[in-house]
CSV table of C-alpha atoms in Angstrom, one decimal:
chain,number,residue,atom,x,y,z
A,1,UNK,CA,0.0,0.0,0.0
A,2,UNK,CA,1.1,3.7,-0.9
A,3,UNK,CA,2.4,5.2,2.1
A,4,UNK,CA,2.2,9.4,2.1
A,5,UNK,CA,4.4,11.4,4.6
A,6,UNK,CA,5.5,12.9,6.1
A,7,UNK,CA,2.0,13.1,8.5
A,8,UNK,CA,1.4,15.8,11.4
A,9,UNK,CA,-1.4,15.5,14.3
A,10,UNK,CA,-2.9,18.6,13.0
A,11,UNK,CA,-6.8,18.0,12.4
A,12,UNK,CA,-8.9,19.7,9.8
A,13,UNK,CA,-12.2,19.4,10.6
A,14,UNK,CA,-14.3,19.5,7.8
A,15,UNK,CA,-17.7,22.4,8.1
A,16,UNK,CA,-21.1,20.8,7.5
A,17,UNK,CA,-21.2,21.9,3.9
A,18,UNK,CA,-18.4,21.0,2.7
A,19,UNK,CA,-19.1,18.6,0.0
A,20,UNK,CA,-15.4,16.8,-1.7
A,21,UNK,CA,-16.1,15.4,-4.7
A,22,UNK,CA,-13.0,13.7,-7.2
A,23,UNK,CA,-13.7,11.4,-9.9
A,24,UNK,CA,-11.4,8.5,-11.5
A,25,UNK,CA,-11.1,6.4,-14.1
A,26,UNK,CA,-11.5,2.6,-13.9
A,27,UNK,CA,-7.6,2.6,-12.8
A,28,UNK,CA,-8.2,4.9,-10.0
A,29,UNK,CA,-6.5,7.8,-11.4
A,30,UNK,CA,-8.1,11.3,-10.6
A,31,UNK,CA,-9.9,13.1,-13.7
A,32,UNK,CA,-11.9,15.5,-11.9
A,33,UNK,CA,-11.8,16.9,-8.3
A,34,UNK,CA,-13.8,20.1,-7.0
A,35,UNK,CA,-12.9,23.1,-5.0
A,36,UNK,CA,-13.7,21.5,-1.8
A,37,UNK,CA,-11.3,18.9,-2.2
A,38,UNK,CA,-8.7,21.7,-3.0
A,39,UNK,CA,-9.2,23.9,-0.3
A,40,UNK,CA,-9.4,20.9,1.9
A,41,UNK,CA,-6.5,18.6,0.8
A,42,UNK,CA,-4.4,21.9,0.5
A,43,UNK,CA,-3.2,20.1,-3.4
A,44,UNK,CA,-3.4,22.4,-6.4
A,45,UNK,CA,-5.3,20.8,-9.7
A,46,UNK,CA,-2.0,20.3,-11.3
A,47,UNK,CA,-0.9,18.6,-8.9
A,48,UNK,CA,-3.8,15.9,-9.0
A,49,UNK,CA,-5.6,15.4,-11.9
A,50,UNK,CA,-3.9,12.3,-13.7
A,51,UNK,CA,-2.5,11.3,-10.4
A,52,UNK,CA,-3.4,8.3,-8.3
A,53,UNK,CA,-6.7,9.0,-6.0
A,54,UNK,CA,-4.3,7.1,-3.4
A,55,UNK,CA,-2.2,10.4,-2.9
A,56,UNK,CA,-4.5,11.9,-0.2
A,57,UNK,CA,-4.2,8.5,1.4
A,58,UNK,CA,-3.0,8.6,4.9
A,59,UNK,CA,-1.0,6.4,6.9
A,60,UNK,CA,-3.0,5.1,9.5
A,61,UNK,CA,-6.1,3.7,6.9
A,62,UNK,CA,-5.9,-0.1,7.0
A,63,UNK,CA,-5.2,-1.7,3.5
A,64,UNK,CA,-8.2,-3.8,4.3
A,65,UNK,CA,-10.5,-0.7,4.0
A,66,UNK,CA,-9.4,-0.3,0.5
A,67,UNK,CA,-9.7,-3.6,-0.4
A,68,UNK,CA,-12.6,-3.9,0.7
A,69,UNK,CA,-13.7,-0.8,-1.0
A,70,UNK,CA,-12.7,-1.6,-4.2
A,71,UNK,CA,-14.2,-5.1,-4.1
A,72,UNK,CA,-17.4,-3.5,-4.0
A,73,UNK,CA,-16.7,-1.2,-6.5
A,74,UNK,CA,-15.9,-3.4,-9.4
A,75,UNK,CA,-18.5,-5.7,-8.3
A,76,UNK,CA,-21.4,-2.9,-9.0
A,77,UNK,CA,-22.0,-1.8,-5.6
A,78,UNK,CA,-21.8,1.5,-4.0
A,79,UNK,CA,-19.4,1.8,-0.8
A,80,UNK,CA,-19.7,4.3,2.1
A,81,UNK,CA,-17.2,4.4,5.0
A,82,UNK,CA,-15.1,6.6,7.1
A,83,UNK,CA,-12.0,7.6,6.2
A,84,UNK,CA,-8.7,9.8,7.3
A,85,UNK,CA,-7.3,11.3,4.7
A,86,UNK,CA,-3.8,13.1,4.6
A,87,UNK,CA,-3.4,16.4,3.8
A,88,UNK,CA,-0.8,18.0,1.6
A,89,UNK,CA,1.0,19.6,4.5
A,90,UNK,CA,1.1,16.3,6.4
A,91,UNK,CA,-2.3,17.6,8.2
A,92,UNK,CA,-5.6,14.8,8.3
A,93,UNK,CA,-9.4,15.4,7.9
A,94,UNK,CA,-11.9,12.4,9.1
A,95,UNK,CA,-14.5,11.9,6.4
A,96,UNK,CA,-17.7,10.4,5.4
A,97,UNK,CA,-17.0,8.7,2.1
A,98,UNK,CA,-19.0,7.5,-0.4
A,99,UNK,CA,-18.4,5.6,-3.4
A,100,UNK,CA,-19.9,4.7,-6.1
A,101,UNK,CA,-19.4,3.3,-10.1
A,102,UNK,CA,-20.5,6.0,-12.7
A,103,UNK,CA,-21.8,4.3,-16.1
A,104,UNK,CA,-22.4,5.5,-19.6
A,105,UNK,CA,-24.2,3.6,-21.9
A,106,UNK,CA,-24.6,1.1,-19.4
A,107,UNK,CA,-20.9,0.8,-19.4
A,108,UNK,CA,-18.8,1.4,-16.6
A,109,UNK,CA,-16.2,4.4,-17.4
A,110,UNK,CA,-15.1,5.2,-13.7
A,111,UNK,CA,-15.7,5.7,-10.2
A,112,UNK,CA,-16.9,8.5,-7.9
A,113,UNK,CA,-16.4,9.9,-4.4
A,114,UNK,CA,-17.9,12.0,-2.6
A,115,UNK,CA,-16.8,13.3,1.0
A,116,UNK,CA,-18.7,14.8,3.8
A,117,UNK,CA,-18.5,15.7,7.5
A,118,UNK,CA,-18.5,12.6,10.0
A,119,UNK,CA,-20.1,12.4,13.4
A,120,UNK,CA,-17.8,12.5,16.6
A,121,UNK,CA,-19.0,9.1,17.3
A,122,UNK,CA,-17.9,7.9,13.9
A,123,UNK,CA,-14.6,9.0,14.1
A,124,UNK,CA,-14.3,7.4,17.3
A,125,UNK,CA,-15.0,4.1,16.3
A,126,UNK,CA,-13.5,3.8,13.1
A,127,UNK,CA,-10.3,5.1,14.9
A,128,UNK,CA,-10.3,2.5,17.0
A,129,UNK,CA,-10.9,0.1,14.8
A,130,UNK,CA,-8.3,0.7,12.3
A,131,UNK,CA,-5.9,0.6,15.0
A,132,UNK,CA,-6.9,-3.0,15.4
A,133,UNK,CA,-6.3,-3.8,12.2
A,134,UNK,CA,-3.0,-1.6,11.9
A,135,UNK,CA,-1.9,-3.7,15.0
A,136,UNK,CA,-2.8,-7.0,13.4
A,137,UNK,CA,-5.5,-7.4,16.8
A,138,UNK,CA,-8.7,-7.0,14.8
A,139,UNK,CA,-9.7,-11.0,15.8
A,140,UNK,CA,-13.3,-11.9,14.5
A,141,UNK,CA,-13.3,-8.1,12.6
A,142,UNK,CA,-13.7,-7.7,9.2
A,143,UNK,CA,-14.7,-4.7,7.0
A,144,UNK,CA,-17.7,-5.0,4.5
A,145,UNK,CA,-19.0,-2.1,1.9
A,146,UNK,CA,-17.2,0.0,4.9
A,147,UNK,CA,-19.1,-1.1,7.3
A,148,UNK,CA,-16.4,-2.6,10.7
A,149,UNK,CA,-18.5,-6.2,11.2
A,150,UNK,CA,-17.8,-9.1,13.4
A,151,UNK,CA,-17.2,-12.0,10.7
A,152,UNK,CA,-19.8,-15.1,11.3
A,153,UNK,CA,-19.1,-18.5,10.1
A,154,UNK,CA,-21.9,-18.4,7.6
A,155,UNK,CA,-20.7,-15.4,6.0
A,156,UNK,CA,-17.0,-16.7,5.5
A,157,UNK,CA,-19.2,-19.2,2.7
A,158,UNK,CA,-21.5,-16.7,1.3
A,159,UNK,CA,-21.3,-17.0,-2.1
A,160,UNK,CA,-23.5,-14.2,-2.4
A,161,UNK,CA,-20.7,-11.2,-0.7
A,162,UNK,CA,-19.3,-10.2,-3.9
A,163,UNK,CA,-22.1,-10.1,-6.1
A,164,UNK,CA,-24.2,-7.8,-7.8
A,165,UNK,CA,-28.3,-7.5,-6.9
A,166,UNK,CA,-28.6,-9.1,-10.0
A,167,UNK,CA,-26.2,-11.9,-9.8
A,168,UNK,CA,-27.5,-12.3,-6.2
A,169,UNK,CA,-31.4,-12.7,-7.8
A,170,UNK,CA,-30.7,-15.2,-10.1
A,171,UNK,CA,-28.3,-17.5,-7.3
A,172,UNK,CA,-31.6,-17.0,-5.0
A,173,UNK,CA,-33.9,-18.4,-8.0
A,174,UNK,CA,-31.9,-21.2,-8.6
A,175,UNK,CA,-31.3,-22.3,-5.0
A,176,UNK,CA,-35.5,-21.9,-4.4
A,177,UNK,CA,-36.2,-24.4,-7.6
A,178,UNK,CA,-33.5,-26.6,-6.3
A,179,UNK,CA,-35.0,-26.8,-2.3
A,180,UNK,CA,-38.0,-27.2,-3.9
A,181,UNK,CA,-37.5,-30.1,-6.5
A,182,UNK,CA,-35.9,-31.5,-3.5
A,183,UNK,CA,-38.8,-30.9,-1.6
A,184,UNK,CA,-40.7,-32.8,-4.1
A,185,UNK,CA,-38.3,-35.9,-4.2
A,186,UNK,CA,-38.6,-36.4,-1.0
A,187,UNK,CA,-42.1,-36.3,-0.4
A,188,UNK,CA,-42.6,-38.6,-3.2
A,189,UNK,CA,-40.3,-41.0,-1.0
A,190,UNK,CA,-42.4,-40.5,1.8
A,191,UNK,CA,-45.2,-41.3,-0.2
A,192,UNK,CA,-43.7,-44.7,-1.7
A,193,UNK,CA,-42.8,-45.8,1.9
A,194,UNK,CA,-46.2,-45.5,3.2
A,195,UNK,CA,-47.7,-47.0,0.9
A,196,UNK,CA,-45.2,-50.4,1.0
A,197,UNK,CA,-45.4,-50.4,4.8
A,198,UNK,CA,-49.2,-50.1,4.8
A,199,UNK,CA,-50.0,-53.8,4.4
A,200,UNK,CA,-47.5,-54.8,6.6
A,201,UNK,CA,-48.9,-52.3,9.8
A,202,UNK,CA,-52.6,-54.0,8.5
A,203,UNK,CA,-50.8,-57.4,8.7
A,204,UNK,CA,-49.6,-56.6,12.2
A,205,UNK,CA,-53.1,-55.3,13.9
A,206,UNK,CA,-54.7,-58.0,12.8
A,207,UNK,CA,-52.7,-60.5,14.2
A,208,UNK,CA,-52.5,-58.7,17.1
A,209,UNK,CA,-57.0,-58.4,17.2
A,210,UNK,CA,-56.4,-62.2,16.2
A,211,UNK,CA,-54.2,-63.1,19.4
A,212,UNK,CA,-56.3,-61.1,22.0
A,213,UNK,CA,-59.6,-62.9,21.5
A,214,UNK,CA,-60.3,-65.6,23.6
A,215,UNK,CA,-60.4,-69.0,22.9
């Protein structure tokens, strides 16, 4: 992972209307950032456009968010998180991202962020747990479209984590007729069973009317 210093503990705090906004092609490389993200970042336009959206990337961001993020990205889904991002000057700004694929012609030509204020509360936790991962201590924690989640054992085999709604319809459909053809097979079994084992349980009560009357 791209590692950006030299890094300060100076904090800018982002107002509640500012509004960062960058856009990238499908290599992640920066074709159009606003003047939030300038006056924020402290970078001029020369300096980014054509650059790697990674360059405002600061140290202390797990590679797992990123991963993460751009899992969901190229698999069609949007991704919102919190992130610290590095300013030019070494500074940091805590952000509400969110992420999402931009399409034309029903074709996918890019990516784009957009970057608000975060809650105190937010910042707490996602501080705390990027330090986990950082530290290699994050245990059962894994991050999913952003979200910090405890991993289950079920979702370790869900075939359905990386797939579009679509995709994720169409798995659903096919598992349904499957269950229920299975469903069927089985009740027909059930069925066959019965109807072999019914002489045999007429067989036994009358014996059994047979043996209690007296002689």
């Amino acid at each position: 992972m791209k590692i950006n210093i030299p890094v300060t503990d100076v904090a800018y705090n982002l107002a509640e209307h500012d509004s960062i906004v960058s856009k990238t092609d499908l290599r992640g490389m920066i074709t159009y950032i606003n003047e939030d993200f300038l006056r924020v970042s402290g970078f001029s336009k020369q300096e980014l456009i054509g650059k790697p959206h990674n360059i405002v990337r600061h140290p202390d961001m797990p590679p797992e968010a990123f991963e993460d993020m751009w899992q969901s990205l190229k698999a069609g889904r949007p991704w919102m998180g919190i992130v610290k991002n590095r300013c030019k000057n070494g500074g940091y700004y805590w952000a509400v991202a969110n992420a999402a694929p931009i399409y034309e012609n029903n074709h996918l030509v890019g990516y784009m962020s957009v970057r608000s204020k975060p809650a105190y509360e937010q910042i707490q936790a996602a501080s705390a747990a990027y330090k986990r991962f950082r530290e290699g201590n994050a245990d059962n924690l894994e991050i999913r479209d952003g979200k910090v989640v405890k991993a289950t054992f079920l979702w370790k085999f869900n075939v359905f984590k990386n797939s579009t709604i679509k995709s994720c319809l169409i798995n659903v459909i096919g598992l349904l007729r499957v269950l229920m053809a299975r469903v069927r097979l089985i009740t027909a079994q059930v069925r066959c069973m019965s109807i072999r084992t019914l002489p045999m349980k007429l067989y036994a009560s009358e014996s059994a009317w047979i043996a209690s009357v007296p002689v």
